[in-house]
PDB file of C-alpha atoms in Angstrom:
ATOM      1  CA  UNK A1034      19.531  -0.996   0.717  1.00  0.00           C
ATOM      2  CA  UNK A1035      21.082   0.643  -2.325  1.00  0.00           C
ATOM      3  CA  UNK A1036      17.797   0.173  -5.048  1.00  0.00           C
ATOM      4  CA  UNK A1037      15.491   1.249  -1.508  1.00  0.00           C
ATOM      5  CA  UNK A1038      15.958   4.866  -1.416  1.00  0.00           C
ATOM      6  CA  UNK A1039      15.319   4.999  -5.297  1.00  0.00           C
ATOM      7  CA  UNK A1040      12.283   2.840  -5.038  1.00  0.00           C
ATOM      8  CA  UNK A1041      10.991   5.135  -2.034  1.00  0.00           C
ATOM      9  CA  UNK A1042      11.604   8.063  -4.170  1.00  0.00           C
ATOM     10  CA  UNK A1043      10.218   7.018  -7.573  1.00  0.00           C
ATOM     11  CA  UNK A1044       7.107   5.681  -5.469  1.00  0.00           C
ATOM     12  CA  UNK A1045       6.730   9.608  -4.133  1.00  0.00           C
ATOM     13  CA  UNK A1046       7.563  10.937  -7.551  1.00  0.00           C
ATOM     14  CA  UNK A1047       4.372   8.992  -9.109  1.00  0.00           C
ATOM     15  CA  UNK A1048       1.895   9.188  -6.129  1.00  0.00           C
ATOM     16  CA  UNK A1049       1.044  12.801  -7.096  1.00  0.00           C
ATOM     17  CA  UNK A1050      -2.205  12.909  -8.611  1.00  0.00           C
ATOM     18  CA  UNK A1051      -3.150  14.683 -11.625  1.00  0.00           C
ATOM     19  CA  UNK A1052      -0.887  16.251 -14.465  1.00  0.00           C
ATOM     20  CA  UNK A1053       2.097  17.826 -12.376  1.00  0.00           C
ATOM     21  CA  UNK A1054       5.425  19.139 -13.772  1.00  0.00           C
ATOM     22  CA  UNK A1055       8.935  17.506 -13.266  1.00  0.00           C
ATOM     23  CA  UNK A1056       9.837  20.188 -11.128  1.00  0.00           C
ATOM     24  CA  UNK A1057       6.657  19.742  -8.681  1.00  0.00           C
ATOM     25  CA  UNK A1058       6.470  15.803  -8.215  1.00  0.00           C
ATOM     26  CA  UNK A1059      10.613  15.640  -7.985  1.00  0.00           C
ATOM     27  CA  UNK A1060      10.011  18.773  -5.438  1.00  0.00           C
ATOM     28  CA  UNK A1061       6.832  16.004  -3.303  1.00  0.00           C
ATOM     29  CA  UNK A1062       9.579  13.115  -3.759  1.00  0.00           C
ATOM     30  CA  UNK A1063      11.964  15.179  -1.482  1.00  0.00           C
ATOM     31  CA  UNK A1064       9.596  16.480   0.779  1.00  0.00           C
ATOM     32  CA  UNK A1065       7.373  13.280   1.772  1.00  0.00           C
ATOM     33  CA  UNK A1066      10.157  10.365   1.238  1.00  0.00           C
ATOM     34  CA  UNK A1067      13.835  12.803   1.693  1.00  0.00           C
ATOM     35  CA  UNK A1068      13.061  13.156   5.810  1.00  0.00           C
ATOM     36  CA  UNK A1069      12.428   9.367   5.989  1.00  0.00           C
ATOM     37  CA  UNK A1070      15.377   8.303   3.630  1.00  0.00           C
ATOM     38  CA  UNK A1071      17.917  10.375   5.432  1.00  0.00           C
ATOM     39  CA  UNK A1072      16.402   8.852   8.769  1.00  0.00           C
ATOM     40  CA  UNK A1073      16.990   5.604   7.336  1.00  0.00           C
ATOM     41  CA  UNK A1074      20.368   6.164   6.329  1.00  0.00           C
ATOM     42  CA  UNK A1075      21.440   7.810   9.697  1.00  0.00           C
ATOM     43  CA  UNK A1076      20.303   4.982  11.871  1.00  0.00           C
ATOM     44  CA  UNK A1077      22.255   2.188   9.528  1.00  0.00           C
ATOM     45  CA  UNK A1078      25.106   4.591   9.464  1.00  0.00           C
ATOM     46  CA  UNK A1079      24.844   4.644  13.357  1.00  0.00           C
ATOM     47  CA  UNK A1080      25.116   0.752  13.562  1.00  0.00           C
ATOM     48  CA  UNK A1081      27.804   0.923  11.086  1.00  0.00           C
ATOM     49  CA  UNK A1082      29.575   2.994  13.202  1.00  0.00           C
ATOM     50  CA  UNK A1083      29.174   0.909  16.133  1.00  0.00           C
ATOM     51  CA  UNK A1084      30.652  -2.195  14.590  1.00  0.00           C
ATOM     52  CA  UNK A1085      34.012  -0.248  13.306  1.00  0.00           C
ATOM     53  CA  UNK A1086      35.105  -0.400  17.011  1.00  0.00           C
ATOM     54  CA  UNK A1087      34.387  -4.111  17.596  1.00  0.00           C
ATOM     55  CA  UNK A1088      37.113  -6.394  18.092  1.00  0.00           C
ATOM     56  CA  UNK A1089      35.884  -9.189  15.641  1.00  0.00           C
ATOM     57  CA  UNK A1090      37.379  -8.229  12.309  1.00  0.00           C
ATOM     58  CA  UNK A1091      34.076  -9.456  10.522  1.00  0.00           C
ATOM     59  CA  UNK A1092      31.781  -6.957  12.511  1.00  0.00           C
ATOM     60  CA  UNK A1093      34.798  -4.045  10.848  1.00  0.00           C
ATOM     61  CA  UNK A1094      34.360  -5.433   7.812  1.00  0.00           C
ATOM     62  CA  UNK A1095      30.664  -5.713   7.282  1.00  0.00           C
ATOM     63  CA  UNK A1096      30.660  -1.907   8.971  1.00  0.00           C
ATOM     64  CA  UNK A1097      33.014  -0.869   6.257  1.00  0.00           C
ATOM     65  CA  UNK A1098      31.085  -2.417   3.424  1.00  0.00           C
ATOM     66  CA  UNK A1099      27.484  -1.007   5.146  1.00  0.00           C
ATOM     67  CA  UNK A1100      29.062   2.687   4.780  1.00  0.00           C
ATOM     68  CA  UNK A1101      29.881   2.321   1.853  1.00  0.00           C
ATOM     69  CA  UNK A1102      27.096   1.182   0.661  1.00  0.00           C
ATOM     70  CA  UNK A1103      24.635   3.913   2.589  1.00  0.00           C
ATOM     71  CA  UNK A1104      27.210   6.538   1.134  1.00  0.00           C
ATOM     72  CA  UNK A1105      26.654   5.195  -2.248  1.00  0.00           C
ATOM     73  CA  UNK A1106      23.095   4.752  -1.922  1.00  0.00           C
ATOM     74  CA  UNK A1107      22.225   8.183  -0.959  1.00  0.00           C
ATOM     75  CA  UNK A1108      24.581   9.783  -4.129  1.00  0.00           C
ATOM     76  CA  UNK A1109      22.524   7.903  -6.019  1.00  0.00           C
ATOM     77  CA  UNK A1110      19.062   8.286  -5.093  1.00  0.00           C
ATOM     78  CA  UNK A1111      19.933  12.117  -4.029  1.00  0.00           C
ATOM     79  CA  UNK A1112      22.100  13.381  -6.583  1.00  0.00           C
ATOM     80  CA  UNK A1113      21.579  10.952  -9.552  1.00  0.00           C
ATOM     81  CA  UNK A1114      18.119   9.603  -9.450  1.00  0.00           C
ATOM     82  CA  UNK A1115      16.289  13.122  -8.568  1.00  0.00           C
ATOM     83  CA  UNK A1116      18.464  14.616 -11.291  1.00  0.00           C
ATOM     84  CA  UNK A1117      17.448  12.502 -13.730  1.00  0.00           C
ATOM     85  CA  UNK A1118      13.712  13.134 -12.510  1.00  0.00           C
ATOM     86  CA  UNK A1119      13.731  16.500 -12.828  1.00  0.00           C
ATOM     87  CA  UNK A1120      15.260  16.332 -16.166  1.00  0.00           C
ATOM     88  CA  UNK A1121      13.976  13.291 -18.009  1.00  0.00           C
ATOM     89  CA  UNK A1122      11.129  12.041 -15.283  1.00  0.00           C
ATOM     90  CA  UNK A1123       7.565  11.767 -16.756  1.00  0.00           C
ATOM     91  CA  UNK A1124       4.905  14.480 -15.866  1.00  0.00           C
ATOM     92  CA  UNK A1125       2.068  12.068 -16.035  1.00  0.00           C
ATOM     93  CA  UNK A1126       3.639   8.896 -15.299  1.00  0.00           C
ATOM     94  CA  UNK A1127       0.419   6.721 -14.929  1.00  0.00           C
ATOM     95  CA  UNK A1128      -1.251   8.138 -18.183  1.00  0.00           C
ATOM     96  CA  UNK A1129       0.033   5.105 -20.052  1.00  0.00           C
ATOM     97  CA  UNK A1130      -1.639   2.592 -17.658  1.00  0.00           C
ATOM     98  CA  UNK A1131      -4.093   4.657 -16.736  1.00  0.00           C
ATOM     99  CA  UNK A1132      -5.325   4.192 -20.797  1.00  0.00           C
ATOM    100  CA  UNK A1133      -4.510   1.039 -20.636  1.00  0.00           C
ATOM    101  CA  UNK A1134      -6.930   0.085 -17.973  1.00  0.00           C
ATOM    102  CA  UNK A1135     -10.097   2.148 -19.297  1.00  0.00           C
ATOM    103  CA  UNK A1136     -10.005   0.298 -22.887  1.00  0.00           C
ATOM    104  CA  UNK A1137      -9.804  -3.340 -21.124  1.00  0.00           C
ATOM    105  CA  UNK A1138     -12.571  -2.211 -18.076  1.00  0.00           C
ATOM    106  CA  UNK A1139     -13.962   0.916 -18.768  1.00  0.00           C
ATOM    107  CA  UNK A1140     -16.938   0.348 -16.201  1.00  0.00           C
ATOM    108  CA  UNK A1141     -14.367  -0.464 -13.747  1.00  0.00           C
ATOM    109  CA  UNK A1142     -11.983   2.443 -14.042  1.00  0.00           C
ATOM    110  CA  UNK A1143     -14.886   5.216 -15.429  1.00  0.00           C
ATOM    111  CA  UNK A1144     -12.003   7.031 -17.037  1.00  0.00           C
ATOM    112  CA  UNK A1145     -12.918   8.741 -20.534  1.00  0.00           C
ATOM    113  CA  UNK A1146     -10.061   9.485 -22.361  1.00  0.00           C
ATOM    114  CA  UNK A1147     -10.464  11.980 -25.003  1.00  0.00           C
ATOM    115  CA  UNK A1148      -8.592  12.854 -28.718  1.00  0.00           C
ATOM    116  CA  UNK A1149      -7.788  16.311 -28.974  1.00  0.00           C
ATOM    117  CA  UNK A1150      -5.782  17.201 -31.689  1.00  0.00           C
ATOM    118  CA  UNK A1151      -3.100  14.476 -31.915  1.00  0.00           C
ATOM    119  CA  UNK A1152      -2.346  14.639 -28.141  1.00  0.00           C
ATOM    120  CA  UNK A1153      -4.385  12.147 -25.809  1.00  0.00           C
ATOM    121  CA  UNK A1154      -5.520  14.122 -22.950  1.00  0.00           C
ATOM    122  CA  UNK A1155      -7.483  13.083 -20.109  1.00  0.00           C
ATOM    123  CA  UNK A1156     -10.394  15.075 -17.999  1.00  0.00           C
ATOM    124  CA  UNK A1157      -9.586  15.819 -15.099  1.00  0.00           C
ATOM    125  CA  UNK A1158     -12.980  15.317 -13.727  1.00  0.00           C
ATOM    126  CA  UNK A1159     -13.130  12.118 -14.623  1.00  0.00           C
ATOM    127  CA  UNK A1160      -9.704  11.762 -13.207  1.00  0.00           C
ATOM    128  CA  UNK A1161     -10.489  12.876 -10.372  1.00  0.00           C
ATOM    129  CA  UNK A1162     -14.294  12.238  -9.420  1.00  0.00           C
ATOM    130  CA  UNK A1163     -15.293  14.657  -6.274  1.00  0.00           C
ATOM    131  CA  UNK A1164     -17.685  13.059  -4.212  1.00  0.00           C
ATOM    132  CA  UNK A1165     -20.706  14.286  -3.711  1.00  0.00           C
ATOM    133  CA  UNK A1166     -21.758  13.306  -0.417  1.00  0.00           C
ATOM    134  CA  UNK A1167     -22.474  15.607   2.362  1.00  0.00           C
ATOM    135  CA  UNK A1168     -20.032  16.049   4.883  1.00  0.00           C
ATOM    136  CA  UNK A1169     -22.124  15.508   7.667  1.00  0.00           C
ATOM    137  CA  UNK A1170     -22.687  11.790   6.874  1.00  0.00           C
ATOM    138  CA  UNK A1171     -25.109  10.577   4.816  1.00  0.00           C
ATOM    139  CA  UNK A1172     -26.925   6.985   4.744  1.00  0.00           C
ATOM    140  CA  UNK A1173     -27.279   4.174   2.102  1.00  0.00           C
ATOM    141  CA  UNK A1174     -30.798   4.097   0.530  1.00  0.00           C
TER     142      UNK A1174
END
């Protein structure tokens, strides 16, 4: 449970397509995995809270320990994890594979990646191909 919330939320921070600042894809981490995380925690916290007023001292324990470790899990992935996106988090953080990937199969990935200057940069049209199809359905020749 305590590595989950992080995992959810580094999963959301590198889902955002295309070349994105710190500040945005920390800002899509929050918004599409936050509501879910905090919905996770609530319900566990909820069954924790249930088992602190059972008479078998294990079911207290294990409630104790599964607060705890909710409480901790949500400083971390909150407070810690986001801060350290938003401050040291990549703003391409598939680039590297991405690369990768187009040297071993180019005609597999179709990704051109391009010198400029000393900075490796790639097009975002290739990056992103639009299709070209029309939207009201078109047939296989």
């Amino acid at each position: 449970v305590s590595c989950d919330f992080v995992i959810h939320f580094a999963h959301a921070y590198t889902s955002l397509r295309g070349h994105a600042t710190r500040e945005n894809r920390t800002k899509h981490a929050i918004i599409s995995m936050g509501p879910s995380i905090l919905a996770a925690a609530f319900t566990t916290f909820a069954a924790a809270c249930v088992m602190l007023f059972t008479v078998i001292s294990f079911f207290t324990k294990f409630a104790t320990i599964l607060f705890l470790t909710i409480v901790q899990a949500l400083a971390g992935s909150f407070i810690v994890f986001l801060t350290m996106t938003v401050c040291l988090g990549p703003s391409d953080p598939t680039y590297l594979v991405d690369h990768i990937l187009a040297k071993c199969c180019p005609a597999r990935c179709g990704k051109d990646f391009s010198i400029q200057g000393d900075e490796s940069t790639l097009r975002s049209s290739e990056l992103f191909p639009s299709s070209r199809r029309s939207k009201r359905g078109s047939t296989a020749k």
